[in-house]
Short mmCIF file of C-alpha atoms in Angstrom, two decimals:
data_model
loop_
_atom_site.label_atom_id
_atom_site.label_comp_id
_atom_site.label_asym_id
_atom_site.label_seq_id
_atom_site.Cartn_x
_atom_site.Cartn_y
_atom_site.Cartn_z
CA UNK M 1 16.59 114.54 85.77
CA UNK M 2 19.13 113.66 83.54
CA UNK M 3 18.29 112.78 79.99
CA UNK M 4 20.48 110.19 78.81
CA UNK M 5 20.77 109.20 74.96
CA UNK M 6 20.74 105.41 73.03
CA UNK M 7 24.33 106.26 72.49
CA UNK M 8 25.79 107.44 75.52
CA UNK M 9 29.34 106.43 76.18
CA UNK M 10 28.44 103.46 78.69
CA UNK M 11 26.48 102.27 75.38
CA UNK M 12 29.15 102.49 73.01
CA UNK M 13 32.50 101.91 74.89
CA UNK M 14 33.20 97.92 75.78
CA UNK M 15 36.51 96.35 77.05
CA UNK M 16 38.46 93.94 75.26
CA UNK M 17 38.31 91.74 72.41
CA UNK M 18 35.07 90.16 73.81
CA UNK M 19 33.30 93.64 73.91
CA UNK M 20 32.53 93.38 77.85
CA UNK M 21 30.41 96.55 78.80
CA UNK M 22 33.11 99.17 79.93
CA UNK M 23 32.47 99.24 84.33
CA UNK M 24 31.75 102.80 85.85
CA UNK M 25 35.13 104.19 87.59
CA UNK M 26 35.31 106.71 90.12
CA UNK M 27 38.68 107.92 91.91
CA UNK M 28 38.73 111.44 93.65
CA UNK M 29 41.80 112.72 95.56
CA UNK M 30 42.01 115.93 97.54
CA UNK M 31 45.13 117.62 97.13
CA UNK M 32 46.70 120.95 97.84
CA UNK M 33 44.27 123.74 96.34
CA UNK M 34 42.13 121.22 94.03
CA UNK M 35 39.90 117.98 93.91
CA UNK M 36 41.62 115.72 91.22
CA UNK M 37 38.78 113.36 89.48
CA UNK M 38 39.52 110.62 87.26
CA UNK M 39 37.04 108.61 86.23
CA UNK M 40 35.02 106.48 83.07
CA UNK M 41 32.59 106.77 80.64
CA UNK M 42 31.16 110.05 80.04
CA UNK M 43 30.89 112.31 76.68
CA UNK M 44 31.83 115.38 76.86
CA UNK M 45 28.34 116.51 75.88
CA UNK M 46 27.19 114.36 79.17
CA UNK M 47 29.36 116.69 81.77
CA UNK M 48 28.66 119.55 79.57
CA UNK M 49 26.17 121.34 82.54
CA UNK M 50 28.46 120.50 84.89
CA UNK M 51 31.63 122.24 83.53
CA UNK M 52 29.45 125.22 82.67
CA UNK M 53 27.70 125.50 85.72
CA UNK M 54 31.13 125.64 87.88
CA UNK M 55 32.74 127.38 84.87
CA UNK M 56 32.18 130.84 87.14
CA UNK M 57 32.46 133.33 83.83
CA UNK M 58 34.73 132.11 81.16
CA UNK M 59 36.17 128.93 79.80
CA UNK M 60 39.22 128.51 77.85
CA UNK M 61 38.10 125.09 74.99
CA UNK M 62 42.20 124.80 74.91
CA UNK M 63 42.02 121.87 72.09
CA UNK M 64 39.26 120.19 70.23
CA UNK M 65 39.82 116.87 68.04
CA UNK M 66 37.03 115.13 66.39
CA UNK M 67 35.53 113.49 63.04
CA UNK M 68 31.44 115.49 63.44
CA UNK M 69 33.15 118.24 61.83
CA UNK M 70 35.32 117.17 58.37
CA UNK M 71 35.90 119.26 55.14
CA UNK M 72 35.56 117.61 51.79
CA UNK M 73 39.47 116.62 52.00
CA UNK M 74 38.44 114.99 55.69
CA UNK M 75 40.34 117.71 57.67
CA UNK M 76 38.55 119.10 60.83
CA UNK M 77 36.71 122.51 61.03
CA UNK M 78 38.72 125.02 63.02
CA UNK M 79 37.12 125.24 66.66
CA UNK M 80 35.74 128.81 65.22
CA UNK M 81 34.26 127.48 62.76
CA UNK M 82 32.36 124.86 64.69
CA UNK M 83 31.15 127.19 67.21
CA UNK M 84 30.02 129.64 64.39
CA UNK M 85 27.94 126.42 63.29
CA UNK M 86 26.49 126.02 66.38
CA UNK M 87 25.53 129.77 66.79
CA UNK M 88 28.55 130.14 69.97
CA UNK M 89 29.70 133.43 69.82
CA UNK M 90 33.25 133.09 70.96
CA UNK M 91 37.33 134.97 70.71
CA UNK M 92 39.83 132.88 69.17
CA UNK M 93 43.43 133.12 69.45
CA UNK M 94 45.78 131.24 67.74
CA UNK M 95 48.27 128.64 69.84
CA UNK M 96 49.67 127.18 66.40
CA UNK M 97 53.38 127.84 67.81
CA UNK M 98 52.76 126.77 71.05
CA UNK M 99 51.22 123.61 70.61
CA UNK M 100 52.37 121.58 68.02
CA UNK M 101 52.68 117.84 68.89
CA UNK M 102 51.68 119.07 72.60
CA UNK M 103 48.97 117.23 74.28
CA UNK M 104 46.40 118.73 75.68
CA UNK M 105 46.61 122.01 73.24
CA UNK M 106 45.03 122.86 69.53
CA UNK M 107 46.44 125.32 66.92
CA UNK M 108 43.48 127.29 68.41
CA UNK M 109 41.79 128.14 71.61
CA UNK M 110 38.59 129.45 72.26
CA UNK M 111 37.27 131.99 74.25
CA UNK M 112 33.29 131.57 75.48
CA UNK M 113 31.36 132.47 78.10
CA UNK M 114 30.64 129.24 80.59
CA UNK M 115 26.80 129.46 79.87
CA UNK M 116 27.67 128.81 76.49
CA UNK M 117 29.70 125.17 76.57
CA UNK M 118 26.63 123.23 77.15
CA UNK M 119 25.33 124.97 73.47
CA UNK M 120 29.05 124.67 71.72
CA UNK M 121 29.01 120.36 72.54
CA UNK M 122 24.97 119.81 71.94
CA UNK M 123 24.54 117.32 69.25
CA UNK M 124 27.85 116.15 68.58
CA UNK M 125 31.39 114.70 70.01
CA UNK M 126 34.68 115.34 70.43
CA UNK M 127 37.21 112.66 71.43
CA UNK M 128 39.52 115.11 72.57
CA UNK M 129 38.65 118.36 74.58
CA UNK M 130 40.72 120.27 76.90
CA UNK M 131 38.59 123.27 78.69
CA UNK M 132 39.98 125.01 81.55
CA UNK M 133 37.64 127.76 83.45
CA UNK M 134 38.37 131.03 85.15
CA UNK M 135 36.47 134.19 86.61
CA UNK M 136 37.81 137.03 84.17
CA UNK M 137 38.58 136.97 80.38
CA UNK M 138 42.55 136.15 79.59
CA UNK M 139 44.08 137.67 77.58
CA UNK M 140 46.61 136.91 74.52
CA UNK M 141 49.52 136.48 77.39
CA UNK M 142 47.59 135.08 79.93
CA UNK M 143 46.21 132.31 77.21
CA UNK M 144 49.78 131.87 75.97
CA UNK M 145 51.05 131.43 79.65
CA UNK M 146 48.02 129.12 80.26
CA UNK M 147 49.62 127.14 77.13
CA UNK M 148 52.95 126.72 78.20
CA UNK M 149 51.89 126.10 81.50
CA UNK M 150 49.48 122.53 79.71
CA UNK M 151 52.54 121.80 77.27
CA UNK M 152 55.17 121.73 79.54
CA UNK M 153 52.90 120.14 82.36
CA UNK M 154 54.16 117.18 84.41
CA UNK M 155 51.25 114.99 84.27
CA UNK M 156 51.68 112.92 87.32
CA UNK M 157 51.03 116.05 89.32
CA UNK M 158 47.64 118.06 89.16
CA UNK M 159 47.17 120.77 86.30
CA UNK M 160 45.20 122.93 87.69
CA UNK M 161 47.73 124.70 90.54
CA UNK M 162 49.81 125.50 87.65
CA UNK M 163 47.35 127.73 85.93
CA UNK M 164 47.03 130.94 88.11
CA UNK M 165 42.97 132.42 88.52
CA UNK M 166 41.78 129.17 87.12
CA UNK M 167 39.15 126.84 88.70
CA UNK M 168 38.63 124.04 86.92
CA UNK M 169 40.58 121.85 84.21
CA UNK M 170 39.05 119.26 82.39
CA UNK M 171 40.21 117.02 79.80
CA UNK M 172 38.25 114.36 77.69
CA UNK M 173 39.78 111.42 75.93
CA UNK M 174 37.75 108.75 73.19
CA UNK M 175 34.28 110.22 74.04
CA UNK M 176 34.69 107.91 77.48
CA UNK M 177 37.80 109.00 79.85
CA UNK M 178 37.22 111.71 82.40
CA UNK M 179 40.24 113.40 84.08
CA UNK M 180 38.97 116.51 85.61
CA UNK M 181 40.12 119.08 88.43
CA UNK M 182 38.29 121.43 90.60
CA UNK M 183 38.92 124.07 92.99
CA UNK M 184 34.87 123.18 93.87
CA UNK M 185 34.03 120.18 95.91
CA UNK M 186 31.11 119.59 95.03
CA UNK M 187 32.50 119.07 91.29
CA UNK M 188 33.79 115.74 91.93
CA UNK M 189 30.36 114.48 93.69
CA UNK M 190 28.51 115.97 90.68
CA UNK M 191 30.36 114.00 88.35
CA UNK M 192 29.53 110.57 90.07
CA UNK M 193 26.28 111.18 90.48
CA UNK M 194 26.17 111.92 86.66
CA UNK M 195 27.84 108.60 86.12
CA UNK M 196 25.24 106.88 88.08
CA UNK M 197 22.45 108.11 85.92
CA UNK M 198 24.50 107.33 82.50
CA UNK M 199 25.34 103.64 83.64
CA UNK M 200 21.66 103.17 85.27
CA UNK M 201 19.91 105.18 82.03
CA UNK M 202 22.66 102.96 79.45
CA UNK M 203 20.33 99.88 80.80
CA UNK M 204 17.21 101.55 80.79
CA UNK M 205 16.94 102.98 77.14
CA UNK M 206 14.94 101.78 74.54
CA UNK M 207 14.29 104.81 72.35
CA UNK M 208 16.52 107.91 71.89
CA UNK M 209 16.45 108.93 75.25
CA UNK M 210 15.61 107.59 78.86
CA UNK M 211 15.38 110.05 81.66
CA UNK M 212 16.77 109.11 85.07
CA UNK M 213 16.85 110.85 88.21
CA UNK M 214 20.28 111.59 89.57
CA UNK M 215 21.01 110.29 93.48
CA UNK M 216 21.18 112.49 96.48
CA UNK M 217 24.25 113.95 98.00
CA UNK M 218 23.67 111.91 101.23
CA UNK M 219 24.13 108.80 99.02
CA UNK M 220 27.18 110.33 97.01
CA UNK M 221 28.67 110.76 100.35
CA UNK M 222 28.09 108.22 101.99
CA UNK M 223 30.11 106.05 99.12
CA UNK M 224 32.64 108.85 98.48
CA UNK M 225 33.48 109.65 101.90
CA UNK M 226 33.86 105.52 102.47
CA UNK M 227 36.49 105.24 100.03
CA UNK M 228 37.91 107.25 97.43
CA UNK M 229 38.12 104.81 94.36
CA UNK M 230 35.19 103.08 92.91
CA UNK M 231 34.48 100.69 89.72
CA UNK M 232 30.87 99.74 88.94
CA UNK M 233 28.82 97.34 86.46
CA UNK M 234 25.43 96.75 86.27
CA UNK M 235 23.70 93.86 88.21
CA UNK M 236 20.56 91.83 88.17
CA UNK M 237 17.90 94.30 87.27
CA UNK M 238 14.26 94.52 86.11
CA UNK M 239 12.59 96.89 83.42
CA UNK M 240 12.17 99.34 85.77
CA UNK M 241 15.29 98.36 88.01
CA UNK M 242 18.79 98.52 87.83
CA UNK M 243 21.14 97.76 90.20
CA UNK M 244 24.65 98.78 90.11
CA UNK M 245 27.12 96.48 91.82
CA UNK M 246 30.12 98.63 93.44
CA UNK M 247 33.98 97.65 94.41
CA UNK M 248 36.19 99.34 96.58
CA UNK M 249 39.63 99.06 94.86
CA UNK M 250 43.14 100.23 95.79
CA UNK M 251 43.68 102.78 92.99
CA UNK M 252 41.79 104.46 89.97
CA UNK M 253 40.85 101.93 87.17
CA UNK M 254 42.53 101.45 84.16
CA UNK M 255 42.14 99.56 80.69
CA UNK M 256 45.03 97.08 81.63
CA UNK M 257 42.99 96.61 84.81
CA UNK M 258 40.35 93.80 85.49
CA UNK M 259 37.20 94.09 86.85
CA UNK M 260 37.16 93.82 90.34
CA UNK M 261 34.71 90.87 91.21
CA UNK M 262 34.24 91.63 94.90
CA UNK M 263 31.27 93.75 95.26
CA UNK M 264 31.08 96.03 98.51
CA UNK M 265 28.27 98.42 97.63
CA UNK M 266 25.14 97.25 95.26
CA UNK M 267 23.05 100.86 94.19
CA UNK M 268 19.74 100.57 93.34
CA UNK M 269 17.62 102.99 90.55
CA UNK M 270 13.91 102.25 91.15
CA UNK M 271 12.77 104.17 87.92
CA UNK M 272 8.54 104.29 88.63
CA UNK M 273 9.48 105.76 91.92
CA UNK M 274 12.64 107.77 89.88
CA UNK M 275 14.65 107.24 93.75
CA UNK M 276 18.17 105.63 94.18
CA UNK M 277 18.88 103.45 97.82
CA UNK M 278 22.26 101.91 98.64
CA UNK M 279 22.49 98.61 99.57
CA UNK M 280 25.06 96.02 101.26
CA UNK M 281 25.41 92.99 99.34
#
C-alpha cells in the first residue's frame, strides 16, 4: 500500500497557462551497465523507499535546494543542519570548491546510511536533490572524484557509468521531474508502479491521505515490456474508480510536448477491491 498525501506532486503540478493536470510519463532505456528512467511527477519524499531500499549501504545526498528549511535572512539550512533536525545521523564533507555554479552538486554532501533517506525527506521537500548510492562508505577522494565526475558530466549520456562502485543516481527537479539510473532492474518497474498509485491516489483523496494499492509486476510488464515510453492522464472514473488512460509515444515527454490524445492502454484502480486490471480501449 502506498499512502499518498492531498498534496502529492500529481496534485500540485499542472501544465500551462490553463493549469491542465500535469499527465504521468514513463520512459525507461536499457543501456550499457544501467537502466536510465526518466519520468513525471513524483516528490522526492514519494520515491524515498525506493531509493533506500536499492540504496545497498550508503547514499551520497550530493546537493539539496529547497525553501522548508530558511534562516531568518531566508537562506537555506546547510544539508547538516537539516538532517540534525530530522534526527539523521550523517558525515558531511564540504564540495564548496567543486561545485560552484555546477548542477547537480551543493557546497555540501552528505554521507547516510540508505535506511536512513526515507527519515532525512519525511515531512518536507526539496526541489532539487541529487543522491547517488553505493555499497561501501567513500571517502574524501572518492566523494571529490564522484564530484568532478557530476560537474563535468555530459548529460546526454547516462551518469551513472561514470561513477565507479555506484548503483544508482537519482536526481529530482521542482518536487515533480524524475531522472533516475539503476544498475537494478527492477528500479525502473518500481518507479512506475509508484506513479500509478500517485496519479490513481491524486484522484482518490479527500483528506490528508488516501491509500492505494500498487499494481503487480505482471501488469508493469506487460506495459513496459510493450513499449518503452509512456504518458498517462486520468479517465472517466467513479469514487471508488479510476481509470488511467495510457499512450504509447515515440520519445520521453517533455513540457514543450502535448498530450498525446491517442490512448493505447486504459489502467484501471478498483479501490473496494484495492486490485489494478489493464484494459484495451
Amino acid at each position: 500500500m502506498v499512502d499518498v498525501e492531498r498534496y502529492g506532486a500529481f496534485s500540485v503540478n499542472s501544465v500551462g497557462i490553463e493549469r491542465a493536470p500535469f499527465p504521468l510519463s514513463f520512459s525507461v532505456r536499457e543501456l550499457p551497465g544501467c537502466w536510465v528512467v526518466h519520468a513525471t511527477a513524483a516528490q522526492a519524499g514519494e520515491l524515498a523507499d525506493i531509493l533506500a531500499g536499492n540504496a545497498m549501504d550508503t547514499v551520497a545526498v550530493m546537493d539539496v535546494a529547497t525553501n522548508s528549511f530558511l534562516d531568518d535572512q531566508y537562506v537555506q539550512w546547510t544539508p547538516s543542519r537539516i538532517a540534525a533536525h530530522q534526527g539523521i545521523g550523517c558525515s558531511p564533507h564540504d564540495l564548496s570548491a567543486l561545485a560552484r555554479g555546477v548542477p547537480g552538486l551543493g557546497d555540501e554532501a552528505l554521507i547516510m546510511h540508505g535506511e536512513d533517506l526515507s527519515g532525512f525527506l519525511s515531512g518536507w521537500s526539496p526541489y532539487e536533490l541529487t543522491v547517488v548510492a553505493m555499497r561501501d562508505t567513500p571517502d574524501a577522494e572518492q566523494l571529490d572524484e564522484m564530484a568532478l565526475a557530476i560537474g563535468t558530466a555530459d548529460f546526454s549520456r547516462p551518469i551513472l557509468p561514470t561513477l565507479p562502485g555506484c548503483c544508482l543516481w537519482y536526481s529530482g527537479h521542482d518536487d515533480c521531474y524524475v531522472w533516475l539510473e539503476s544498475t537494478n532492474r527492477h528500479v525502473p518497474r518500481a518507479v512506475f508502479r509508484r506513479l500509478l498509485a500517485l496519479m490513481a491516489g491524486s484522484a482518490l483523496v479527500t483528506a490528508e491521505h488516501v491509500e492505494v494499492t500498487e499494481p503487480d509486476d505482471s501488469f508493469v510488464e506487460a506495459v513496459i515490456g510493450e513499449h518503452g515510453h509512456w504518458t498517462g492522464v486520468l479517465g472517466a472514473g467513479s469514487p471508488t474508480t479510476v481509470t488511467v488512460n495510457l499512450s504509447a509515444v515515440s520519445e520521453r515527454w517533455m513540457l514543450s510536448h502535448p498530450v498525446p490524445q491517442q490512448v493505447d492502454r486504459i489502467a484501471v484502480y478498483d479501490a473496494v477491491k484495492a486490485s489494478w486490471h489493464l484494459d484495451k480501449p
